[in-house]
Coordinates of C-alpha atoms in Angstrom, one line a residue:
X1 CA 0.0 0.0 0.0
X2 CA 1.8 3.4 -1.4
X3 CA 2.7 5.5 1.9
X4 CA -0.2 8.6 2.3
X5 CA 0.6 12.2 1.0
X6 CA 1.0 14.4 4.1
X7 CA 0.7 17.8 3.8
X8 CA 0.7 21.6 6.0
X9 CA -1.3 24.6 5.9
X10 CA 0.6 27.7 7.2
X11 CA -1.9 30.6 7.6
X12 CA -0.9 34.2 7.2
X13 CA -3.2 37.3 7.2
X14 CA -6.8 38.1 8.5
X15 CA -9.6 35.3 9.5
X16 CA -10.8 35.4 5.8
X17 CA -7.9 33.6 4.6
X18 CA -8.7 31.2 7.6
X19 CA -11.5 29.9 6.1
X20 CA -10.2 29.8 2.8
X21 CA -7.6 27.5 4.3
X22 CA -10.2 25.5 6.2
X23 CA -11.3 25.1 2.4
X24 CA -8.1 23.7 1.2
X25 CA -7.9 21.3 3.7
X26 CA -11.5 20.2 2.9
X27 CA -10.5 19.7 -0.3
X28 CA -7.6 18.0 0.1
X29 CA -8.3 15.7 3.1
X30 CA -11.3 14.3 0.8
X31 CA -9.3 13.4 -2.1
X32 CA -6.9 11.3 0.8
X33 CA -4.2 13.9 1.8
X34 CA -3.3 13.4 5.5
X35 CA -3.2 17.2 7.3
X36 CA -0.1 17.8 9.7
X37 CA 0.3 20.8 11.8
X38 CA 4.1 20.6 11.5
X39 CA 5.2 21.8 7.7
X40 CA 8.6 19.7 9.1
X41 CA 6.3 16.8 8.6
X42 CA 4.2 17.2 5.4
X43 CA 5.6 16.1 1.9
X44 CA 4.0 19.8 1.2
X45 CA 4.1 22.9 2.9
X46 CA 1.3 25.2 2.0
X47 CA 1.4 28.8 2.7
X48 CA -1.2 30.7 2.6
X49 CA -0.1 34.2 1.8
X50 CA -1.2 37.7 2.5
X51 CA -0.7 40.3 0.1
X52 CA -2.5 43.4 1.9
X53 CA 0.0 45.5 2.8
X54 CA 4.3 45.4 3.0
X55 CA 4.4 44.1 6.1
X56 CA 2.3 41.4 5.3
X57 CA 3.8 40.6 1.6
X58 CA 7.7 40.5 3.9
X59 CA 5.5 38.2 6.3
X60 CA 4.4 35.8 4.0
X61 CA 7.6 36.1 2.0
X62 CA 9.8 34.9 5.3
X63 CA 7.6 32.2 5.8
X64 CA 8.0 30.5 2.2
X65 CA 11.8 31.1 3.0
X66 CA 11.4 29.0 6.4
X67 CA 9.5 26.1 4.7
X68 CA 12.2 26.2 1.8
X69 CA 14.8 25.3 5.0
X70 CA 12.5 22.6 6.0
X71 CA 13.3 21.2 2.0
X72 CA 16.8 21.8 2.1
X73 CA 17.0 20.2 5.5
X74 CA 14.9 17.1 4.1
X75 CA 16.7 16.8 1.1
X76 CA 20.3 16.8 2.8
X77 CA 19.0 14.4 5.3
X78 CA 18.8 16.6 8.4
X79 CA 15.5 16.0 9.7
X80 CA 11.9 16.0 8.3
X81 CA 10.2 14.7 5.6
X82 CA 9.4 18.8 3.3
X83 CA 9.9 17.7 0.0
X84 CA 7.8 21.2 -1.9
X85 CA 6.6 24.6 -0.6
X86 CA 3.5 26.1 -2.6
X87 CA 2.5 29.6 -2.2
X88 CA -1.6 30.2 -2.5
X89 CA -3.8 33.1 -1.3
X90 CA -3.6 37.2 -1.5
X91 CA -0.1 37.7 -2.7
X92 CA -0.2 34.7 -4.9
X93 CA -3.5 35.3 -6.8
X94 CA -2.2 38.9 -7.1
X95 CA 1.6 38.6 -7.9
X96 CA 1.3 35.2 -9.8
X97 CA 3.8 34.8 -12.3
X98 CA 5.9 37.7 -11.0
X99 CA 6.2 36.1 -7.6
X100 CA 7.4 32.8 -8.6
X101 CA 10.1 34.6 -10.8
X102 CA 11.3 36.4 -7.7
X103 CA 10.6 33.5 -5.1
X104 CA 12.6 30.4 -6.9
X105 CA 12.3 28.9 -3.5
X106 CA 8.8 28.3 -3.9
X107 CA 8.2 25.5 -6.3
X108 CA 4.4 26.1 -7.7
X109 CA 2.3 29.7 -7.3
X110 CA -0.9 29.1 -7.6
X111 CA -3.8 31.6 -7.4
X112 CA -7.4 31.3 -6.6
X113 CA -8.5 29.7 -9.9
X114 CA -6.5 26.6 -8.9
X115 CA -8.7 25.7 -5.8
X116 CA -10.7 23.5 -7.3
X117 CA -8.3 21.3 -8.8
X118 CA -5.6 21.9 -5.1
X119 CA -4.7 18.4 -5.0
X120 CA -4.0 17.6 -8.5
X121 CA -2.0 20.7 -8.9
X122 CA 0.0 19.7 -5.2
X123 CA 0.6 15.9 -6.7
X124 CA 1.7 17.6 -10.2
X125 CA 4.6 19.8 -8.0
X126 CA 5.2 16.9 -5.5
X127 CA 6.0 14.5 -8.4
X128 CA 8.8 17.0 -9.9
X129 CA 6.4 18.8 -12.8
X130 CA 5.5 22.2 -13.4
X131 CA 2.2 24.3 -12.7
X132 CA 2.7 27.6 -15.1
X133 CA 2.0 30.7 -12.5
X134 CA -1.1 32.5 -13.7
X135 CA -0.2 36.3 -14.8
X136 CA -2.1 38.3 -12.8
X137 CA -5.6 40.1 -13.9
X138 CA -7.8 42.7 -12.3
X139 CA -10.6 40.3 -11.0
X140 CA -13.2 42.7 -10.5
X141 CA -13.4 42.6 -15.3
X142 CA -14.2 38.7 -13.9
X143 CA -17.6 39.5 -12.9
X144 CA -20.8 41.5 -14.2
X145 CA -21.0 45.2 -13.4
X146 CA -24.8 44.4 -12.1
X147 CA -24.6 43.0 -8.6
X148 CA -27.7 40.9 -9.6
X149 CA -26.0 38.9 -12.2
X150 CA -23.3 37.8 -10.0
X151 CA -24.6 35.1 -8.7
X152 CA -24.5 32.5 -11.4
X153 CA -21.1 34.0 -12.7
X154 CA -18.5 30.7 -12.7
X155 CA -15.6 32.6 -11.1
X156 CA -13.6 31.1 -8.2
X157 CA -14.8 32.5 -4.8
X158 CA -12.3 31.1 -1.7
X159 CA -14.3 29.9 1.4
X160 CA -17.7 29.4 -0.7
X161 CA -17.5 26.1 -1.6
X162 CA -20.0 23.9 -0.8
X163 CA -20.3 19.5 -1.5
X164 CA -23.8 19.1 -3.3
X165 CA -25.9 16.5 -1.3
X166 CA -25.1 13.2 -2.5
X167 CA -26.8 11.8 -5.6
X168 CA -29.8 9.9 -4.0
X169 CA -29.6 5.5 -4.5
X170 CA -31.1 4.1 -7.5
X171 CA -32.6 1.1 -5.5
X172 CA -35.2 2.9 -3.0
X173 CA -37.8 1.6 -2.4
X174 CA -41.1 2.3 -4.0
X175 CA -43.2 5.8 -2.7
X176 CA -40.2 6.4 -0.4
X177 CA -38.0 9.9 -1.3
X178 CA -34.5 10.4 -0.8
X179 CA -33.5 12.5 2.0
X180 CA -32.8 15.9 0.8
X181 CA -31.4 19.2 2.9
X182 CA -28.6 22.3 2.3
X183 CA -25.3 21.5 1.1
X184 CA -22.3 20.8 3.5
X185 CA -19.3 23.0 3.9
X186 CA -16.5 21.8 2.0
X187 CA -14.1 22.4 4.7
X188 CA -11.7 20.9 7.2
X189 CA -11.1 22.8 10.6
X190 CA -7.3 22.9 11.0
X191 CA -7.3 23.6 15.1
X192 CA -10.0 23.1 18.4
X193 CA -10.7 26.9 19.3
X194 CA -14.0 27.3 20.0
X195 CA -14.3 30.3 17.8
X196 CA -14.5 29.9 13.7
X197 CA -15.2 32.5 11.1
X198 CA -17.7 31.9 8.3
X199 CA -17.0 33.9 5.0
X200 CA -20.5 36.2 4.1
X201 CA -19.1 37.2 1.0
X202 CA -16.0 38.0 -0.9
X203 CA -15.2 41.1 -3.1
X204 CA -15.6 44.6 -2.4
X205 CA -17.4 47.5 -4.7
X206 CA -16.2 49.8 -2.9
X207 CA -13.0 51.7 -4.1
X208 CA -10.9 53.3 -1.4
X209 CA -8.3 54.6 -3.1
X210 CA -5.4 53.2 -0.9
X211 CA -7.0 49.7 -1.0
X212 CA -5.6 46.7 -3.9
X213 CA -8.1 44.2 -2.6
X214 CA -11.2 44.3 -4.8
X215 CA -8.4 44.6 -7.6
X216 CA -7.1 40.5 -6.5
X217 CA -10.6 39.4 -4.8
X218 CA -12.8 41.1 -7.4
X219 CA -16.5 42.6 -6.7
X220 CA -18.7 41.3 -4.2
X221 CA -20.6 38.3 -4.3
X222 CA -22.9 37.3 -1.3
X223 CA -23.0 33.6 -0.1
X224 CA -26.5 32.4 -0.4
X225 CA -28.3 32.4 3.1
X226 CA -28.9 28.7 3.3
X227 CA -24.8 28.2 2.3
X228 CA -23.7 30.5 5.6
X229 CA -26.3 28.9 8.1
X230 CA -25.2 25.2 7.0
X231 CA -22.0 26.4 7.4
X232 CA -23.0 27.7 11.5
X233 CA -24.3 24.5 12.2
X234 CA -22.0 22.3 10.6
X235 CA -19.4 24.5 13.1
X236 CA -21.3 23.9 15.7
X237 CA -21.4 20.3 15.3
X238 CA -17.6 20.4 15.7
X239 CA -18.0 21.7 18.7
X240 CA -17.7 25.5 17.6
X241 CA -19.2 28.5 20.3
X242 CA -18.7 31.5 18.2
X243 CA -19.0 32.3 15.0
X244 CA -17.5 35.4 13.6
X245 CA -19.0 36.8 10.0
X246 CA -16.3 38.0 7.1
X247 CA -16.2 39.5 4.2
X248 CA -14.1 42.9 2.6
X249 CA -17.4 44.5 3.8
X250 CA -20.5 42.9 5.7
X251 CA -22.8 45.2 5.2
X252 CA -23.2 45.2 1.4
X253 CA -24.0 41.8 1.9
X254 CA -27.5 40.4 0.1
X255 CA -27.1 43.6 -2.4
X256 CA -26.5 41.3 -5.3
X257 CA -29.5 38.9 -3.6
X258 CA -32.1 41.5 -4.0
X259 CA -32.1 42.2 0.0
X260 CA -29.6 44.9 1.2
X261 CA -31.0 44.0 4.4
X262 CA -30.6 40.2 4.5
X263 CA -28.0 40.0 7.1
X264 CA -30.9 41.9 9.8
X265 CA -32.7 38.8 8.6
X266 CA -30.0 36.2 9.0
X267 CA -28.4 36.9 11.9
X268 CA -31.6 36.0 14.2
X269 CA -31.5 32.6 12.4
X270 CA -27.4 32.1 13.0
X271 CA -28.0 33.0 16.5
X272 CA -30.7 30.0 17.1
X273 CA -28.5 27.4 16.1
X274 CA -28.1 24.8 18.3
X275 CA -24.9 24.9 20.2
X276 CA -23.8 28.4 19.2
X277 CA -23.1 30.5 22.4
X278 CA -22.0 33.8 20.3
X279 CA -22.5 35.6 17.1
X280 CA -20.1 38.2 16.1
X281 CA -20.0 40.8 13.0
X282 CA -16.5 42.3 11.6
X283 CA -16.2 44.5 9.0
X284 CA -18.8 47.3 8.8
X285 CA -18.8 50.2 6.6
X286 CA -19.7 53.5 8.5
X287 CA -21.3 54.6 5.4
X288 CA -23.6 52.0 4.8
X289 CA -24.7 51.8 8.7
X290 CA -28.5 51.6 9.0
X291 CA -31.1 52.0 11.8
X292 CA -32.4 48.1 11.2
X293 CA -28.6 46.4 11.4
X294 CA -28.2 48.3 14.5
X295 CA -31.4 47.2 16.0
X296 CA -30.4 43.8 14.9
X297 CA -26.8 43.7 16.4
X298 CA -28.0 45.4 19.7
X299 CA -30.9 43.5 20.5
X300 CA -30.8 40.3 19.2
X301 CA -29.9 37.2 21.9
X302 CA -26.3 35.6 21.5
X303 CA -25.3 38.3 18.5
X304 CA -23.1 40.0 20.2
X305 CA -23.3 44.5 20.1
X306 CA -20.1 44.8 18.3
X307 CA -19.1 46.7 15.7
X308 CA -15.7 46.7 13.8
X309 CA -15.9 50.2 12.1
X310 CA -13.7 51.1 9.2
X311 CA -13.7 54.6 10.2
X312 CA -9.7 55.2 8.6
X313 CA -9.4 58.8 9.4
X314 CA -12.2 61.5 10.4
X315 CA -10.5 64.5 8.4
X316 CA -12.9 65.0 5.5
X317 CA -10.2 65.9 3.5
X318 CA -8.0 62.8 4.1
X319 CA -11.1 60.6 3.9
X320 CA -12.4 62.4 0.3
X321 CA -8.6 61.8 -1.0
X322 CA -9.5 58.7 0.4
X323 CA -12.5 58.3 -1.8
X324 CA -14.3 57.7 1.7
X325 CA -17.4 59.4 3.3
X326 CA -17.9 60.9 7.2
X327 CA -16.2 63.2 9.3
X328 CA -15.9 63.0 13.4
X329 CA -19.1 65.0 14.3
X330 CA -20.8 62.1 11.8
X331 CA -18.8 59.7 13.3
X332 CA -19.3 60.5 16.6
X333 CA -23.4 60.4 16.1
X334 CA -23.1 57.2 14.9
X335 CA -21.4 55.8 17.7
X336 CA -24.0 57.6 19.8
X337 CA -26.4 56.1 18.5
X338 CA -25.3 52.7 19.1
X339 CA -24.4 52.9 22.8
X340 CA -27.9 54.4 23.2
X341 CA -29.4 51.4 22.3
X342 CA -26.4 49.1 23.9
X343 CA -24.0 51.3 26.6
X344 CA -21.5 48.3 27.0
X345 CA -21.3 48.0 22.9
X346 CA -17.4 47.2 21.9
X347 CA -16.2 49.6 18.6
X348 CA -13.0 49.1 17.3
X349 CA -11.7 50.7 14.0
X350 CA -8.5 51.1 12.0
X351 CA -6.7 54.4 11.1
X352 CA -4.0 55.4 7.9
X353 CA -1.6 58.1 9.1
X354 CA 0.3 60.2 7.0
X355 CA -1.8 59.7 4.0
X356 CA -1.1 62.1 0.7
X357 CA -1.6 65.6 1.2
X358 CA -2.2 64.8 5.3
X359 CA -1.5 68.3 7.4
X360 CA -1.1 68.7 10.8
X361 CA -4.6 70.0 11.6
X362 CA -5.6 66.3 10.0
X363 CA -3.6 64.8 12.6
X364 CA -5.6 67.0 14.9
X365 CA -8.8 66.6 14.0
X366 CA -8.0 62.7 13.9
X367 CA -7.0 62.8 18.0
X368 CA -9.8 64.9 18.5
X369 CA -12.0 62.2 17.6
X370 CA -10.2 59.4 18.8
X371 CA -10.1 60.7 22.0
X372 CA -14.2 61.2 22.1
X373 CA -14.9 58.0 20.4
X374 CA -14.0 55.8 23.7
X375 CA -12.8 52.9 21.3
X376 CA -11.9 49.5 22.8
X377 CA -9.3 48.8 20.3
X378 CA -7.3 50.8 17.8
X379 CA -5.3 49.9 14.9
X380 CA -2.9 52.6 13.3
X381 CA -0.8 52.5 10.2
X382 CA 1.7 54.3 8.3
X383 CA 0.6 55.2 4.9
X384 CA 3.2 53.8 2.2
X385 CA 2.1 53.2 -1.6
X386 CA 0.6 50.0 -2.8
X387 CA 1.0 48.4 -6.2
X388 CA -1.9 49.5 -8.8
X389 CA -3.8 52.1 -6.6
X390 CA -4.8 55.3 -7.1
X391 CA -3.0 57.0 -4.2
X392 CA 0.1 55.7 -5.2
X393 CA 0.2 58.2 -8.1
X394 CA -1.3 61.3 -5.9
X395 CA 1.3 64.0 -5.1
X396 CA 1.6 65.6 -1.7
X397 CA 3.5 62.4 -0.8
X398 CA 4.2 63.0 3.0
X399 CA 7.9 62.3 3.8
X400 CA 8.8 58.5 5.3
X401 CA 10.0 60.4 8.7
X402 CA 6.9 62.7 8.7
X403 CA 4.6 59.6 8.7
X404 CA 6.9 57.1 11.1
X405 CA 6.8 59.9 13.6
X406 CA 3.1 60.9 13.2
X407 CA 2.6 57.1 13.4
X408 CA 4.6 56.8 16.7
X409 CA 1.7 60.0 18.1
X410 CA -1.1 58.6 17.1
X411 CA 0.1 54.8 18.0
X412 CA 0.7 56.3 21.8
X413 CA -2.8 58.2 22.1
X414 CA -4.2 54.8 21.0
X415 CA -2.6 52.7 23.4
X416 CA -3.3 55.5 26.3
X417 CA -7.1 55.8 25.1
X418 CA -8.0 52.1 25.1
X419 CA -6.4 51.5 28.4
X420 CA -8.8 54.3 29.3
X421 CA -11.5 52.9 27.8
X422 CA -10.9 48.8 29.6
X423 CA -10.4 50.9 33.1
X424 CA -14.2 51.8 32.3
X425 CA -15.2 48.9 32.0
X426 CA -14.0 47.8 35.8
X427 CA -17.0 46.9 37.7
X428 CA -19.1 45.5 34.6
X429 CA -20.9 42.0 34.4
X430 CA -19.5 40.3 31.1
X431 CA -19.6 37.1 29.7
X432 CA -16.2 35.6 28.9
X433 CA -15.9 32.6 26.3
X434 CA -12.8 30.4 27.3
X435 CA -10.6 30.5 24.8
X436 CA -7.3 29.2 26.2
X437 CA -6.1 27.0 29.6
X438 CA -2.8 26.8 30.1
X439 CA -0.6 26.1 33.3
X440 CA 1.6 29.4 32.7
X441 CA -1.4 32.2 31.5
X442 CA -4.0 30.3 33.4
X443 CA -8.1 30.5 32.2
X444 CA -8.0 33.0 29.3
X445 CA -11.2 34.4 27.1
X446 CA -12.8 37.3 26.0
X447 CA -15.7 39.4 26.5
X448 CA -18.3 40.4 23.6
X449 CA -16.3 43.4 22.8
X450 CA -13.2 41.8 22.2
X451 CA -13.0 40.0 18.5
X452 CA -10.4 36.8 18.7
X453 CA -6.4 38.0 18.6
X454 CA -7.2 42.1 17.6
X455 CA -8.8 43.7 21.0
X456 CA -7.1 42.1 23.8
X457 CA -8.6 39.5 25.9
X458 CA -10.1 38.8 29.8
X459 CA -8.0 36.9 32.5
X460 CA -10.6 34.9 34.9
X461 CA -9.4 34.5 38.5
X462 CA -9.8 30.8 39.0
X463 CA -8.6 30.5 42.6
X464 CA -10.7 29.4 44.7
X465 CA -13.0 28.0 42.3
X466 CA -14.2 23.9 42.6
X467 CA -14.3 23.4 38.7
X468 CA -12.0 26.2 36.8
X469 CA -14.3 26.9 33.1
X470 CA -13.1 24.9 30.5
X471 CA -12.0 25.8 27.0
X472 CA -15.4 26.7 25.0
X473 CA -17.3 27.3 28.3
X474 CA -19.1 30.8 28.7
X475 CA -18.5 32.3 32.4
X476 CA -20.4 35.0 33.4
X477 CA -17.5 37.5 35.5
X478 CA -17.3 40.7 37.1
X479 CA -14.5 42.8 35.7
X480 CA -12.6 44.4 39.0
X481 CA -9.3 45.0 36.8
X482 CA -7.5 46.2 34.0
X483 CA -3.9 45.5 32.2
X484 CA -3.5 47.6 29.5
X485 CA -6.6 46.9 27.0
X486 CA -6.9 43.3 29.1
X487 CA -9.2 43.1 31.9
X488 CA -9.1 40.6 34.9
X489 CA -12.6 39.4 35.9
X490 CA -14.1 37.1 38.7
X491 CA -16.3 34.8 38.1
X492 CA -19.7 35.0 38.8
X493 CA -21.5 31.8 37.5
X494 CA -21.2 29.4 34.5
X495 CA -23.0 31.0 31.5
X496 CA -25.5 29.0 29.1
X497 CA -26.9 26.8 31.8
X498 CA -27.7 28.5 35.5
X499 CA -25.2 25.7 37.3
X500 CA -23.0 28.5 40.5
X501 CA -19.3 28.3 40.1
X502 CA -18.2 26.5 42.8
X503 CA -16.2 29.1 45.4

C-alpha cells in the first residue's frame, strides 16, 4: 500500500484567509491527503499568503523562505520529511507569475482559480512537474458590473464552496423519497478553538483609493443564506461556540441577492442554532450603517453588540482623497447612536496616518475624535504606496519620517485611550468565552467586545473556584481590573446553563 501524502497549511493574514484554508484542507483531506500541523512533517508545505500591505507581503515572503529550509534540510537528510513549498492566497493570486520569478524557492504559485483542482496541482509539483503561475488580472473585469448577475457567474470565490448532497440510490424503495437538505461545507477545521469564522461574502465595490483588494478578490458576491447557516451549524457540530462573520465588507451583503438588508434577517436565524453560544459581526462600513442592522446587532440574543468600524481617518479631507465618506461629528453620532441602544457595545476601527496631502490640523482633528470616540481597540498605520492604486500616483507624498513619527503620536494616544476605555469597564458583568487553559497564562477568554487576537482578551481569576471553566465554556465575570486593553474578571457563575461556580 503506497505510503499517504502528508501535507501543511501555514496561515498568514486576516480570518478570511482562515476559512479559505479550512477550504483547502477540505478539499484536500477528501481526495486522501493526511493534514499535519508541522510543515517539518508534510511532503507539502502550504502557505497561505497575504498580500494586503508590505508588512504582510515581507511576512508571508519569510515564511516561504522558512519552509524552503524545512526542503533543504529534508533533502540533505537533516530532519523531516518537506519535499515542496507552494504559495496560495492574496499575494499569490495577485503577484502570480511575478512572484514565482522572484521567489525560486517556492516550487508552484498558484492563485485562486487553482482551488478547485488543489490536489491535483500539489501531486503535479510533488511528483517533480510544473504548474505555469497564472499572470495576474484585475478580477473585478471577472464578474458582471450588475450585482444581480453575479450570482451565477463561474468565477472562483475562496471559502464558498459547498459539497452538493449526494446523488440519491437508485434502488429505493417504491413511494419512499431520498432525503434531501442544504449542502455541506466543504471544509476541514485545522485547530480546536471554539471560535471559527464563516465567509459572508467575498469582493468589495467599494474603491478606497489606498485599498488593492477588490483589484485580486474582485467585486462582491454574497454567499447564499442557506450556504452561511449550514456552514453555522456544521461548526457547531464540531463543537464550535462563536462564529465570527467576514467579508471585505459585511454590510453590502444580500445587495447582489435582491435584499440589502438580508444579514438583519440572518443573523436571528445564526444566533438560534443549536450549540452556538455567540455571534459576532467584523467589517462594517460607517457609510452603509443603518437603523435596522443596528437594532439587529444590539438586540438580538447571543449576537453580540459589536461593531468593527472602518472609520480610517475622520479629516474629510483625508477621507475624500481617500474616496471615503464621514467626518468626526458624523462619526461621533453614529457611535452615539449605538451605545444608546447598547452602553456596554465594543467599537474598534482602524486608522492610515500620514496619507497624501495629510497636514497637521488632519492629525488634529484625527486625535480629537479618537479621544471622544471611547474605542476598545485601535489599529494605526503608516501610509506607504501599494501596487496598482490610485493614491500611489497622488502628489503631496508626506515624507517617510513625517509619517513614522506621526505614526509613533497617534500609535501612543491609541494605546493610552484604550487603556482608558478597559479601566471603564471595571466593575461591569460580562460574559467571557474560554478560549485558552494553560498552566503558565491560566483560564483565558474574551468578552463580547473583544473580537479573537485584535482587542485584547479577559484573564478569569480561577482561585478558589471547585471546577475552573473549561475551554469553550461561557463564564459570566465581574470585571474588578484592567492590564492595558486586558481586563481581569471574577467569576460570577457558569453561562448557558444556570449551574453556580463553585467558590
Amino acid at each position: 500500500m503506497p505510503e499517504r501524502r502528508t501535507v501543511a497549511l501555514v496561515t498568514l493574514g486576516c480570518a478570511r484567509n482562515e476559512v479559505d484554508s479550512e477550504e483547502l484542507a477540505g478539499r484536500l483531506a477528501a481526495d486522501g491527503w493526511d493534514l499535519v500541523e508541522d510543515a517539518a512533517d508534510a511532503d507539502v508545505a502550504v502557505v497561505n499568503t497575504c498580500g494586503f500591505v508590505e508588512a504582510a507581503k515581507k511576512d508571508s515572503v519569510d515564511a516561504l523562505l522558512e519552509a524552503n529550509d524545512l526542503k533543504t534540510a529534508s533533502s540533505e537528510g537533516r530532519g523531516g520529511r518537506t519535499q515542496a513549498v507552494v504559495a496560495v492566497g492574496c499575494m499569490a493570486e495577485r503577484y502570480g507569475k511575478e512572484l514565482a520569478e522572484a521567489l525560486p524557492e517556492a516550487d508552484g504559485v498558484l492563485g485562486f482559480d487553482d482551488y478547485a483542482d488543489i490536489s491535483d496541482r500539489l501531486q503535479t509539483i510533488l511528483s517533480g512537474g510544473v504548474h505555469a503561475s497564472h499572470t495576474p488580472r484585475d478580477r473585478r473585469k471577472l464578474l458582471p458590473i450588475s450585482p444581480a448577475a453575479r450570482q451565477d457567474a463561474a468565477v472562483a470565490l475562496p471559502g464558498h464552496a459547498q459539497e452538493a448532497p449526494a446523488p440519491a440510490p437508485e434502488d429505493l424503495p417504491e413511494g419512499v423519497a431520498p432525503a434531501s437538505g442544504p449542502r455541506a461545507p466543504l471544509r476541514r477545521r485545522l485547530g480546536t478553538s471554539p471560535v471559527a469564522s464563516v465567509k459572508l461574502a467575498s469582493g468589495c465595490d467599494r474603491r478606497c483609493s489606498f485599498c488593492a483588494i477588490p483589484s485580486f478578490r474582485g467585486s462582491f458576491v454574497s454567499r447564499r443564506p442557506s450556504d452561511v447557516l449550514g456552514e453555522a451549524r456544521w461548526l457547531a457540530e464540531q463543537g464550535v461556540k462563536e462564529v465570527m462573520l467576514v467579508s471585505e465588507n459585511n454590510t453590502s451583503y444580500g445587495k447582489d441577492l435582491g435584499d440589502i438588508r438580508l444579514l438583519e434577517t440572518l443573523l436571528p436565524e445564526i444566533a438560534a442554532v443549536d450549540g452556538l453560544e455567540r455571534v459576532r459581526v467584523s467589517y462594517l462600513q460607517p457609510a452603509e450603517m443603518r437603523p435596522g442592522l443596528i437594532d439587529v446587532l444590539t438586540s438580538t440574543e447571543k449576537v453580540v453588540p459589536y461593531f468593527d468600524l472602518s472609520f480610517q481617518h475622520s479629516a474629510p479631507g483625508v477621507l475624500r482623497a481617500m474616496r471615503r465618506f464621514g467626518d468626526t461629528e458624523r462619526f461621533l453620532e453614529l457611535l452615539d447612536t449605538i451605545r444608546s441602544k447598547a452602553p456596554q457595545a465594543g467599537a474598534r476601527s482602524n486608522f492610515i496616518v500620514g496619507f497624501p496631502g495629510e497636514t497637521e490640523e488632519d492629525v488634529a482633528e484625527l486625535e480629537k475624535f479618537l479621544t471622544a470616540a471611547r474605542l476598545d481597540a485601535i489599529g494605526v498605520f503608516g501610509y506607504s504606496d501599494e501596487d496598482g492604486t490610485e493614491a500611489a500616483g497622488y502628489e503631496g507624498k508626506n515624507d517617510p519620517e513625517v509619517v513614522a513619527e506621526r505614526l509613533a503620536r497617534v500609535s501612543r494616544l491609541a494605546e493610552e485611550l484604550t487603556a482608558q476605555r478597559a479601566e471603564e469597564r471595571i466593575g461591569e458583568t460580562i460574559e467571557v468565552l474560554v478560549d485558552r487553559v494553560d498552566d503558565e497564562d491560566g483560564v483565558i477568554g474574551r468578552a463580547a467586545h473583544q473580537a479573537p487576537e485584535t482587542d485584547g482578551q479577559v484573564r478569569l481569576l480561577t482561585e478558589g473556584l471547585d471546577s475552573p471553566p473549561v475551554l469553550g465554556r461561557m463564564v459570566v465575570a465581574t470585571v474588578v481590573a484592567s492590564e492595558g486593553v486586558d481586563l481581569v474578571a471574577e467569576p460570577v457563575r457558569y453561562g448557558g446553563r444556570t449551574e453556580e461556580a463553585g467558590r
